[in-house]
Amino acid sequence: MTFSPELIALARYLAGEFDNQVQASAEPVWYVHLHLWHRPLPIPLFKDSITFFVEQANALTLDQPYRQRMMQLYSSAESPERLHVQYHMLKDLKAVQGGGCHPDKLRQLTPEQLEFLPGCRLDVTYQQLTANTYHFKASLPENTRCCFTYQNQTIQIDLGFEAMPNEFFSYDKGINPQTGQATWGALLGPFRYVKRQDFSLELSIEPRH
């Protein structure tokens, strides 16, 4: 598969294990020390897309990762320069828990094991900083609600991130569907992650000429 240079750059920036140790040490009252994994799937699930398995864990309990989800990166068919990130939920979370550190758990995944999440698509804008570096920003379109059902409860999340070389800022916040108030996540600003391990060599990508 061939992809635009911008989509490849975004995928390379995302691929890795991150933590926010510096931020958590500086502001321990407001930010928990977390680890975050963006693991490229060993087998592509969607045509003309790059897909990541994503999960995170408290630094004190790395063997208990949570918030497992899938991120599908792709270019708009109508305007290839426009990038998007679509989220999917996994139907069996236990089967893939720990896949960030143990990618073999992800080899048997099929599209049928994912649940498409309507309204959970981010539009990506970017600024080219140098010939080979970018600053990406992804956010939900205006008046869009990302909602899904989990354990018989309606969950709403305000999704968003920035990606740069070796840095990832998460703006994800849980929203009370009744009041519209943010209840968890990046309440006082983004979680600022630094890449500690690079997984970009696991990507199966070719630049588009």
Coordinates of C-alpha atoms in Angstrom, one line a residue, residues 64-181:
Q64 CA -3.1 -3.8 34.1
P65 CA -3.5 -1.7 30.9
Y66 CA -6.9 -0.3 30.1
R67 CA -8.8 1.9 27.5
Q68 CA -8.0 -0.5 24.7
R69 CA -9.1 0.9 21.3
M70 CA -8.2 1.0 17.6
M71 CA -7.1 4.0 15.6
Q72 CA -7.5 3.9 11.8
L73 CA -5.5 6.5 9.9
Y74 CA -6.5 7.3 6.3
S75 CA -6.7 10.0 3.7
S76 CA -10.0 11.4 2.3
A77 CA -10.9 9.7 -1.0
E78 CA -12.2 13.1 -2.3
S79 CA -9.2 15.2 -1.1
P80 CA -6.1 13.0 -0.5
E81 CA -4.4 15.9 1.4
R82 CA -7.1 15.7 4.1
L83 CA -6.3 13.2 6.9
H84 CA -8.7 11.5 9.3
V85 CA -8.5 9.2 12.4
Q86 CA -11.4 6.9 12.9
Y87 CA -11.8 5.1 16.3
H88 CA -13.1 1.6 16.7
M89 CA -13.9 -0.4 19.9
L90 CA -12.8 -4.0 20.5
K91 CA -15.6 -6.4 21.2
D92 CA -13.4 -8.6 23.4
L93 CA -11.1 -6.4 25.4
K94 CA -9.6 -9.2 27.5
A95 CA -8.3 -11.1 24.5
V96 CA -6.1 -8.2 23.5
Q97 CA -5.2 -6.7 26.9
G98 CA -1.5 -6.2 27.0
G99 CA -1.2 -6.1 23.2
G100 CA 0.8 -2.8 23.4
C101 CA 3.7 -4.8 24.9
H102 CA 2.9 -8.2 23.4
P103 CA 1.9 -7.6 19.7
D104 CA 1.5 -11.3 19.1
K105 CA -1.9 -10.9 20.8
L106 CA -3.0 -8.8 17.9
R107 CA -2.1 -11.1 15.0
Q108 CA -5.5 -12.9 15.0
L109 CA -7.6 -9.7 14.9
T110 CA -10.1 -9.3 12.1
P111 CA -12.5 -6.4 11.2
E112 CA -15.4 -8.5 12.6
Q113 CA -13.9 -8.2 16.1
L114 CA -14.2 -4.4 16.0
E115 CA -17.1 -2.1 16.5
F116 CA -17.2 1.0 14.3
L117 CA -17.9 4.1 16.4
P118 CA -20.0 6.6 14.5
G119 CA -19.1 10.2 15.5
C120 CA -15.7 9.2 16.7
R121 CA -13.7 10.4 13.7
L122 CA -11.1 13.1 14.0
D123 CA -10.1 15.6 11.3
V124 CA -6.4 16.2 11.1
T125 CA -4.7 19.4 10.2
Y126 CA -1.0 19.9 10.0
Q127 CA 1.8 22.4 9.6
Q128 CA 5.0 21.5 7.8
L129 CA 7.9 22.7 10.0
T130 CA 10.8 21.7 7.8
A131 CA 11.2 19.6 4.7
N132 CA 10.7 16.4 6.7
T133 CA 8.9 17.4 9.9
Y134 CA 5.3 18.3 10.8
H135 CA 3.0 19.3 13.6
F136 CA -0.3 17.5 13.5
K137 CA -3.5 18.4 15.3
A138 CA -6.5 16.1 15.4
S139 CA -9.9 17.1 16.7
L140 CA -13.6 16.2 16.4
P141 CA -15.6 18.2 13.9
E142 CA -17.7 21.0 15.4
N143 CA -21.0 19.8 16.9
T144 CA -19.9 16.1 16.7
R145 CA -20.4 13.8 19.7
C146 CA -18.3 10.6 20.1
C147 CA -20.6 8.3 22.1
F148 CA -20.8 4.5 22.6
T149 CA -22.2 2.0 25.0
Y150 CA -19.9 0.1 27.4
Q151 CA -21.2 -2.2 30.2
N152 CA -24.7 -0.9 29.6
Q153 CA -23.6 2.7 30.1
T154 CA -23.5 5.5 27.5
I155 CA -19.9 6.8 27.3
Q156 CA -19.1 10.2 25.7
I157 CA -15.5 11.3 25.0
D158 CA -14.2 14.5 23.6
L159 CA -11.2 13.2 21.6
G160 CA -8.2 15.1 20.3
F161 CA -4.4 15.1 20.1
E162 CA -1.3 16.7 18.8
A163 CA 1.6 14.8 17.3
M164 CA 5.2 15.9 16.7
P165 CA 8.5 14.1 16.4
N166 CA 8.9 12.2 19.7
E167 CA 6.0 13.9 21.4
F168 CA 2.3 13.2 21.7
F169 CA -0.3 15.4 23.5
S170 CA -3.6 13.9 24.4
Y171 CA -6.7 16.1 24.9
D172 CA -9.1 13.2 25.6
K173 CA -11.8 13.9 28.2
G174 CA -14.7 12.0 29.4
I175 CA -18.0 13.9 29.2
N176 CA -21.2 13.6 31.2
P177 CA -23.8 13.0 28.5
Q178 CA -26.5 14.7 30.6
T179 CA -24.6 17.8 31.6
G180 CA -22.0 18.1 29.0
Q181 CA -19.3 18.6 31.7

